[in-house]
Short mmCIF file of C-alpha atoms in Angstrom, two decimals:
data_model
loop_
_atom_site.label_atom_id
_atom_site.label_comp_id
_atom_site.label_asym_id
_atom_site.label_seq_id
_atom_site.Cartn_x
_atom_site.Cartn_y
_atom_site.Cartn_z
CA MET V 1474 -3.67 -7.38 -19.78
CA ALA V 1475 -5.30 -8.61 -17.04
CA ASP V 1476 -3.57 -7.84 -13.61
CA LEU V 1477 -5.01 -11.29 -12.27
CA ILE V 1478 -5.62 -14.34 -13.98
CA VAL V 1479 -6.86 -17.66 -12.28
CA ARG V 1480 -7.08 -20.45 -14.26
CA ASP V 1481 -8.68 -23.93 -13.55
CA VAL V 1482 -8.00 -23.83 -9.60
CA HIS V 1483 -9.12 -27.11 -7.73
CA GLN V 1484 -9.10 -27.27 -4.07
CA THR V 1485 -10.06 -30.41 -2.00
CA LEU V 1486 -10.39 -31.08 1.54
CA GLY V 1487 -10.27 -34.78 2.22
CA THR V 1488 -13.32 -35.86 0.04
CA VAL V 1489 -14.84 -32.64 -0.28
CA HIS V 1490 -14.14 -30.68 -3.75
CA ILE V 1491 -14.29 -27.05 -2.47
CA LEU V 1492 -13.15 -25.41 -5.66
CA LYS V 1493 -14.17 -27.05 -8.99
CA GLY V 1494 -12.05 -25.49 -11.56
CA ALA V 1495 -12.45 -21.70 -11.11
CA SER V 1496 -11.30 -19.38 -13.72
CA PHE V 1497 -11.64 -15.67 -13.89
CA THR V 1498 -9.52 -12.49 -14.66
CA ALA V 1499 -9.53 -9.08 -12.97
CA GLU V 1500 -8.19 -5.76 -14.15
CA ARG V 1501 -6.53 -2.54 -12.84
CA GLY V 1502 -9.18 0.06 -11.97
CA ARG V 1503 -11.78 -2.36 -11.52
CA ILE V 1504 -13.44 -4.39 -8.71
CA THR V 1505 -14.43 -8.08 -9.11
CA ALA V 1506 -16.71 -9.25 -6.46
CA LEU V 1507 -16.76 -13.03 -5.55
CA LEU V 1508 -20.31 -13.67 -4.39
CA GLY V 1509 -22.21 -16.72 -3.05
CA ALA V 1510 -23.88 -18.26 -0.17
CA SER V 1511 -21.83 -19.58 2.70
CA GLY V 1512 -19.83 -22.76 1.65
CA SER V 1513 -19.83 -22.01 -1.94
CA GLY V 1514 -15.99 -21.53 -2.21
CA LYS V 1515 -15.42 -17.59 -2.25
CA THR V 1516 -13.23 -17.19 0.53
CA THR V 1517 -11.36 -20.39 -0.27
CA LEU V 1518 -10.79 -18.95 -3.91
CA LEU V 1519 -9.78 -15.64 -2.40
CA ARG V 1520 -7.20 -17.33 0.04
CA ALA V 1521 -5.78 -19.35 -3.01
CA VAL V 1522 -4.87 -16.16 -4.80
CA ALA V 1523 -3.23 -14.76 -1.52
CA GLY V 1524 -1.24 -17.85 -1.04
CA LEU V 1525 -3.03 -18.64 2.30
CA GLU V 1526 -4.27 -21.87 0.69
CA GLN V 1527 -2.64 -24.34 -1.45
CA PRO V 1528 -4.74 -25.74 -4.40
CA GLN V 1529 -4.06 -29.34 -5.61
CA GLY V 1530 -4.64 -27.68 -9.37
CA GLY V 1531 -4.49 -24.58 -11.40
CA ARG V 1532 -2.49 -21.77 -12.23
CA ILE V 1533 -2.55 -18.06 -10.90
CA GLU V 1534 -0.77 -15.11 -12.41
CA ILE V 1535 -0.51 -11.58 -10.66
CA ALA V 1536 0.97 -8.50 -12.74
CA GLY V 1537 2.26 -11.13 -15.44
CA GLN V 1538 4.19 -13.13 -12.88
CA ALA V 1539 3.00 -16.74 -12.10
CA VAL V 1540 2.48 -17.11 -8.28
CA LEU V 1541 1.04 -20.60 -8.39
CA ASP V 1542 1.55 -23.31 -11.12
CA SER V 1543 0.39 -26.67 -9.76
CA ALA V 1544 1.95 -28.61 -12.94
CA ALA V 1545 5.33 -26.81 -12.43
CA GLY V 1546 5.29 -27.36 -8.59
CA LEU V 1547 5.29 -23.49 -8.08
CA ALA V 1548 3.43 -21.77 -5.03
CA LEU V 1549 4.86 -18.27 -3.84
CA PRO V 1550 4.14 -17.36 -0.42
CA PRO V 1551 1.78 -14.56 0.34
CA GLU V 1552 4.86 -11.91 0.81
CA ARG V 1553 5.94 -12.47 -2.75
CA ARG V 1554 2.75 -12.06 -4.58
CA GLY V 1555 2.25 -8.46 -4.45
CA ILE V 1556 -1.11 -8.53 -2.84
CA GLY V 1557 -2.82 -6.63 0.02
CA LEU V 1558 -5.08 -8.33 1.97
CA VAL V 1559 -7.75 -6.89 4.11
CA PHE V 1560 -9.23 -9.56 6.80
CA GLN V 1561 -12.87 -9.60 7.87
CA SER V 1562 -11.99 -9.24 11.27
CA TYR V 1563 -9.39 -6.30 10.45
CA ALA V 1564 -6.92 -8.09 12.59
CA LEU V 1565 -5.25 -4.95 13.95
CA TRP V 1566 -2.76 -5.22 16.80
CA PRO V 1567 -4.63 -3.81 19.77
CA HIS V 1568 -1.19 -2.72 21.55
CA LYS V 1569 0.28 -0.90 18.27
CA THR V 1570 -0.93 2.57 17.43
CA VAL V 1571 -2.55 3.26 14.14
CA ALA V 1572 0.72 4.16 12.35
CA ASP V 1573 2.75 1.37 13.78
CA ASN V 1574 -0.13 -1.16 12.40
CA VAL V 1575 0.00 0.39 9.10
CA ALA V 1576 3.98 0.45 9.18
CA TYR V 1577 4.22 -3.21 10.29
CA GLY V 1578 4.34 -4.86 7.11
CA LEU V 1579 6.99 -2.64 5.82
CA LYS V 1580 9.10 -3.14 8.79
CA LEU V 1581 8.99 -6.98 8.00
CA ARG V 1582 9.94 -6.22 4.42
CA ASN V 1583 13.08 -4.17 5.66
CA VAL V 1584 11.90 -0.99 4.34
CA PRO V 1585 14.12 2.13 5.43
CA ALA V 1586 12.52 3.77 8.55
CA ALA V 1587 12.42 7.17 6.83
CA GLU V 1588 10.70 5.81 3.55
CA SER V 1589 8.40 3.59 5.71
CA LYS V 1590 7.38 6.67 7.90
CA GLN V 1591 6.47 8.80 4.50
CA ARG V 1592 4.59 6.04 3.01
CA VAL V 1593 2.49 5.70 6.19
CA ALA V 1594 1.64 9.20 6.54
CA GLU V 1595 0.73 9.59 2.62
CA THR V 1596 -1.39 6.55 3.11
CA LEU V 1597 -3.20 7.56 6.35
CA ASP V 1598 -3.75 10.91 4.60
CA ARG V 1599 -5.27 9.65 1.54
CA LEU V 1600 -8.00 7.80 3.76
CA GLY V 1601 -8.52 10.74 5.98
CA LEU V 1602 -6.77 9.20 8.91
CA GLY V 1603 -3.66 11.31 9.27
CA HIS V 1604 -4.90 12.89 12.31
CA LEU V 1605 -5.12 9.65 14.08
CA GLY V 1606 -1.84 7.97 13.64
CA GLY V 1607 -0.99 8.18 17.37
CA ARG V 1608 -4.16 6.44 18.57
CA PHE V 1609 -4.73 2.73 19.45
CA PRO V 1610 -7.54 0.66 17.54
CA TYR V 1611 -9.71 0.70 20.84
CA GLN V 1612 -9.88 4.45 20.56
CA LEU V 1613 -11.39 4.25 16.89
CA SER V 1614 -14.74 3.56 15.30
CA GLY V 1615 -15.58 0.52 13.37
CA GLY V 1616 -15.53 2.55 10.22
CA GLN V 1617 -12.10 4.02 11.27
CA GLN V 1618 -10.65 0.62 12.10
CA GLN V 1619 -11.74 -0.68 8.58
CA ARG V 1620 -9.99 2.24 6.91
CA VAL V 1621 -6.60 1.35 9.05
CA ALA V 1622 -6.99 -2.05 7.92
CA ILE V 1623 -7.29 -0.89 4.04
CA CYS V 1624 -4.24 1.47 4.74
CA ARG V 1625 -2.13 -1.45 6.08
CA ALA V 1626 -2.95 -3.26 2.93
CA LEU V 1627 -2.58 -0.33 0.52
CA VAL V 1628 0.93 1.02 2.00
CA TYR V 1629 2.78 -2.17 0.30
CA ARG V 1630 1.59 -0.59 -3.07
CA PRO V 1631 0.14 -4.09 -4.18
CA LYS V 1632 -0.78 -5.03 -7.48
CA VAL V 1633 -3.72 -6.48 -6.49
CA LEU V 1634 -6.10 -5.71 -3.14
CA LEU V 1635 -7.90 -8.77 -1.78
CA MET V 1636 -10.85 -8.00 0.65
CA ASP V 1637 -12.52 -10.62 2.86
CA GLU V 1638 -15.96 -9.48 3.68
CA PRO V 1639 -14.55 -5.81 4.29
CA LEU V 1640 -18.13 -4.31 5.43
CA SER V 1641 -19.62 -7.36 7.58
CA ASN V 1642 -18.65 -5.73 10.95
CA LEU V 1643 -20.20 -2.16 10.09
CA ASP V 1644 -23.67 -1.44 10.99
CA ALA V 1645 -26.15 -0.52 8.08
CA LYS V 1646 -25.62 2.92 7.42
CA LEU V 1647 -21.50 2.93 7.78
CA ARG V 1648 -21.95 -0.09 5.26
CA GLU V 1649 -23.84 2.16 2.60
CA GLU V 1650 -20.95 5.05 3.19
CA ALA V 1651 -18.23 2.42 3.09
CA ARG V 1652 -19.07 0.63 0.06
CA TYR V 1653 -19.27 4.24 -2.02
CA TRP V 1654 -15.77 5.41 -0.68
CA ILE V 1655 -14.07 1.96 -1.20
CA ARG V 1656 -15.24 2.00 -4.67
CA LYS V 1657 -14.18 5.67 -5.36
CA LEU V 1658 -10.70 4.56 -3.84
CA ILE V 1659 -10.24 1.75 -5.90
CA LEU V 1660 -11.06 3.81 -9.07
CA ASP V 1661 -9.02 6.92 -8.09
CA LEU V 1662 -5.84 4.66 -7.38
CA GLU V 1663 -6.44 2.17 -10.34
CA ILE V 1664 -5.89 -0.82 -8.16
CA CYS V 1665 -7.04 -4.28 -9.26
CA CYS V 1666 -9.23 -5.29 -6.40
CA VAL V 1667 -11.38 -8.66 -5.52
CA ILE V 1668 -13.76 -8.54 -2.96
CA VAL V 1669 -15.49 -11.45 -1.33
CA THR V 1670 -19.20 -11.04 0.14
CA HIS V 1671 -22.30 -12.94 0.56
CA ASP V 1672 -24.21 -9.67 0.46
CA GLN V 1673 -25.80 -9.25 -2.96
CA GLY V 1674 -26.39 -5.35 -2.27
CA GLU V 1675 -22.69 -4.73 -1.68
CA ALA V 1676 -21.61 -6.90 -4.98
CA LEU V 1677 -24.19 -5.02 -7.16
CA ALA V 1678 -23.11 -1.45 -5.71
CA MET V 1679 -19.36 -1.88 -5.72
CA SER V 1680 -18.19 -3.98 -8.37
CA ASP V 1681 -17.63 -3.95 -12.02
CA ASN V 1682 -17.94 -7.71 -12.68
CA VAL V 1683 -19.58 -10.09 -10.30
CA ILE V 1684 -18.64 -14.02 -10.20
CA LEU V 1685 -21.42 -16.10 -8.65
CA LEU V 1686 -20.24 -19.21 -7.20
CA GLN V 1687 -22.26 -22.44 -6.14
CA ASN V 1688 -20.73 -25.30 -4.41
CA GLY V 1689 -17.24 -24.55 -5.53
CA ALA V 1690 -17.96 -23.91 -9.22
CA ILE V 1691 -18.48 -20.47 -11.11
CA VAL V 1692 -22.12 -20.65 -12.27
CA GLN V 1693 -22.31 -17.08 -13.93
CA GLU V 1694 -20.08 -14.17 -14.43
CA GLY V 1695 -20.83 -10.64 -15.71
CA PRO V 1696 -21.43 -6.96 -14.96
CA PRO V 1697 -24.05 -6.54 -12.07
CA GLN V 1698 -26.86 -5.35 -14.35
CA GLN V 1699 -26.43 -8.30 -16.48
CA ILE V 1700 -26.15 -10.84 -13.54
CA TYR V 1701 -29.32 -9.35 -12.06
CA GLY V 1702 -31.38 -8.71 -14.91
CA SER V 1703 -30.49 -11.80 -17.01
CA PRO V 1704 -29.69 -14.85 -14.47
CA ALA V 1705 -28.55 -18.02 -16.47
CA THR V 1706 -29.61 -20.50 -13.79
CA LEU V 1707 -32.53 -20.79 -11.38
CA TYR V 1708 -29.91 -20.46 -8.59
CA ALA V 1709 -28.84 -17.02 -10.05
CA ALA V 1710 -32.27 -15.83 -10.25
CA GLU V 1711 -33.35 -16.96 -6.65
CA PHE V 1712 -29.92 -15.74 -5.15
CA LEU V 1713 -30.32 -12.19 -6.37
CA GLY V 1714 -33.13 -9.94 -5.63
CA THR V 1715 -36.28 -9.89 -3.64
CA ASN V 1716 -38.28 -12.59 -5.45
CA ASN V 1717 -41.74 -14.13 -5.66
CA VAL V 1718 -40.92 -18.01 -6.36
CA LEU V 1719 -43.71 -19.85 -7.87
CA ARG V 1720 -43.88 -23.73 -8.46
CA GLY V 1721 -46.41 -25.01 -10.97
CA ALA V 1722 -47.22 -26.92 -14.11
CA VAL V 1723 -45.12 -25.90 -17.04
CA SER V 1724 -46.61 -25.80 -20.68
CA ASP V 1725 -46.51 -24.30 -24.14
CA GLY V 1726 -42.75 -24.71 -24.70
CA GLY V 1727 -41.91 -23.40 -21.25
CA THR V 1728 -43.60 -20.45 -21.64
CA MET V 1729 -46.55 -20.78 -19.37
CA ILE V 1730 -46.75 -21.85 -15.84
CA ALA V 1731 -49.86 -22.53 -13.90
CA GLY V 1732 -51.11 -23.70 -10.36
CA GLU V 1733 -54.50 -23.88 -8.43
CA GLY V 1734 -56.70 -21.00 -9.65
CA TRP V 1735 -54.05 -19.10 -11.79
CA THR V 1736 -51.86 -19.10 -14.98
CA LEU V 1737 -49.03 -16.97 -15.84
CA ARG V 1738 -47.15 -16.56 -19.20
CA GLY V 1739 -43.69 -15.88 -19.04
CA THR V 1740 -40.30 -16.43 -20.94
CA LYS V 1741 -38.25 -19.70 -20.71
CA GLN V 1742 -35.08 -19.52 -19.15
CA GLY V 1743 -32.12 -21.86 -18.21
CA ALA V 1744 -31.06 -25.08 -19.99
CA GLY V 1745 -34.23 -27.33 -18.75
CA PRO V 1746 -36.17 -28.96 -21.23
CA ALA V 1747 -39.14 -27.10 -22.75
CA SER V 1748 -41.38 -30.18 -22.77
CA SER V 1749 -40.87 -30.32 -18.78
CA SER V 1750 -44.21 -30.78 -16.96
CA ASN V 1751 -43.12 -28.75 -13.89
CA GLY V 1752 -41.21 -25.70 -13.09
CA THR V 1753 -40.10 -22.71 -11.22
CA ALA V 1754 -40.89 -19.11 -11.97
CA ILE V 1755 -38.98 -16.19 -10.59
CA ILE V 1756 -40.58 -12.77 -10.50
CA ARG V 1757 -38.53 -9.84 -8.85
CA VAL V 1758 -41.02 -8.20 -6.21
CA GLU V 1759 -40.21 -4.76 -7.76
CA ARG V 1760 -41.67 -6.24 -11.29
CA VAL V 1761 -45.31 -6.89 -9.73
CA ALA V 1762 -47.47 -3.70 -10.04
CA VAL V 1763 -51.03 -3.21 -8.24
CA ALA V 1764 -53.88 -1.73 -10.28
CA ASP V 1765 -57.55 -1.18 -9.18
CA ALA V 1766 -58.87 -2.44 -12.54
CA PRO V 1767 -58.35 -5.52 -15.05
CA GLY V 1768 -55.98 -5.28 -17.99
CA PRO V 1769 -53.22 -6.97 -19.93
CA ASP V 1770 -51.15 -9.24 -17.90
CA ARG V 1771 -53.24 -8.64 -14.66
CA LEU V 1772 -54.58 -11.06 -12.22
CA PRO V 1773 -57.24 -10.61 -9.58
CA MET V 1774 -55.73 -11.06 -6.03
CA GLN V 1775 -57.03 -11.00 -2.77
CA VAL V 1776 -55.25 -8.61 -0.12
CA GLU V 1777 -54.19 -10.58 2.86
CA ALA V 1778 -52.07 -7.93 4.56
CA SER V 1779 -50.23 -4.43 4.15
CA VAL V 1780 -47.10 -4.13 6.03
CA PHE V 1781 -45.33 -0.85 6.69
CA LEU V 1782 -41.56 -1.09 6.01
CA GLY V 1783 -40.66 2.82 6.63
CA ASP V 1784 -39.81 3.95 2.97
CA ARG V 1785 -42.80 1.66 1.41
CA TRP V 1786 -45.48 -0.40 2.01
CA GLU V 1787 -45.41 -4.33 1.45
CA TYR V 1788 -48.49 -6.23 0.04
CA ARG V 1789 -49.12 -9.94 0.48
CA LEU V 1790 -51.41 -10.93 -1.99
CA ALA V 1791 -53.10 -14.49 -2.90
CA ARG V 1792 -55.12 -16.26 -5.47
CA GLY V 1793 -55.44 -20.11 -4.93
CA ASN V 1794 -52.12 -21.39 -3.87
CA LEU V 1795 -50.40 -18.27 -5.39
CA ARG V 1796 -48.79 -16.00 -3.24
CA LEU V 1797 -47.21 -12.73 -4.37
CA VAL V 1798 -45.54 -9.73 -2.66
CA ALA V 1799 -45.56 -6.28 -4.06
CA HIS V 1800 -44.49 -2.91 -2.76
CA GLY V 1801 -46.51 0.32 -3.08
CA PRO V 1802 -46.43 3.89 -1.29
CA ALA V 1803 -49.68 3.65 0.72
CA PRO V 1804 -51.51 0.84 2.36
CA LEU V 1805 -54.29 -1.29 0.31
CA GLU V 1806 -57.81 -0.37 1.58
CA GLN V 1807 -59.72 -2.73 -0.67
CA SER V 1808 -59.87 -6.47 -0.18
CA GLU V 1809 -59.17 -7.26 -3.83
CA VAL V 1810 -56.73 -5.67 -6.43
CA TRP V 1811 -55.37 -6.59 -9.91
CA CYS V 1812 -51.71 -7.57 -9.96
CA GLU V 1813 -49.83 -6.66 -13.36
CA VAL V 1814 -46.95 -9.07 -14.20
CA PRO V 1815 -45.50 -8.55 -17.68
CA SER V 1816 -44.60 -11.88 -19.23
CA ARG V 1817 -40.96 -10.71 -19.94
CA HIS V 1818 -40.51 -10.49 -16.01
CA VAL V 1819 -41.96 -13.96 -15.35
CA TRP V 1820 -38.67 -16.18 -15.60
CA ILE V 1821 -39.72 -19.81 -16.07
CA PHE V 1822 -37.16 -22.54 -15.23
CA PRO V 1823 -38.42 -25.96 -16.42
CA GLN V 1824 -37.47 -28.88 -14.31
CA ALA V 1825 -34.84 -31.10 -15.69
CA ALA V 1826 -35.83 -34.43 -15.95
#
């Protein structure tokens, strides 16, 4: 049985419909990522689960107990929902020690002092912070402060752990390390975890299930590999990955797209009509290969620039009004190359009438 069940949640602010019937489930020992651009509704959805927002409609269950049922007029406060919450800002008390920060919620819940001390010590030790219990937040690094915030959420022994942009305050190298150990922690503890992020890399690397939101509605849900490799809509295809975006005339049942001086065969995607005269093609940058001779699925392209990115070179290529970006291990010395773009990797979304 799912540890978290969200059903048909609606949230409005004035005349703005922030959540439009969001529904999903999450299970113990798995991470669910709420992914989307700013304003997509992902944080509002997380706050609705936490009880920090009061939706106008819907039902939410945590560990088999209803915590929100708009039809029955039920809305439990956050402290009665069995959740742990990690805020984007960490929200640590600057005048309290690490141990006191972690113990604060237990104190509010009237947990006996001896039990509280034991639970705090166990939680800090589990996250490698046992030796820092007497320090204050300003004496910690960003990564250590993040771990303290997670300890504070875990010390309640929550049914569901909710994390709002937990890596946003870390630098790039720390983010890569943190997304690994957070995932390992969730799997080891077998906690049901929901993470909000706008960073697709975090969502793909950390989660078992990705929920992609657009304008308050869930537009696609599935494992990271499925969301990335089989996008259901143009929005999903464009939002994820680093892409070449082509616009042109669509023909042959939505399997051909053409522009000035170029034609590419692809595969029709989405729900747009196959008879549409215009459309958009999405090609992941990593699917474009550069060759020095003609061949199947290859187009001659002019080399406009080679840009050094450190671990690879980026090629800027042109043909008529077609512009493609590709990657490779060395700069291109020649002025013309052949770009290989297999048709199965050219996703064509015909424009709706």
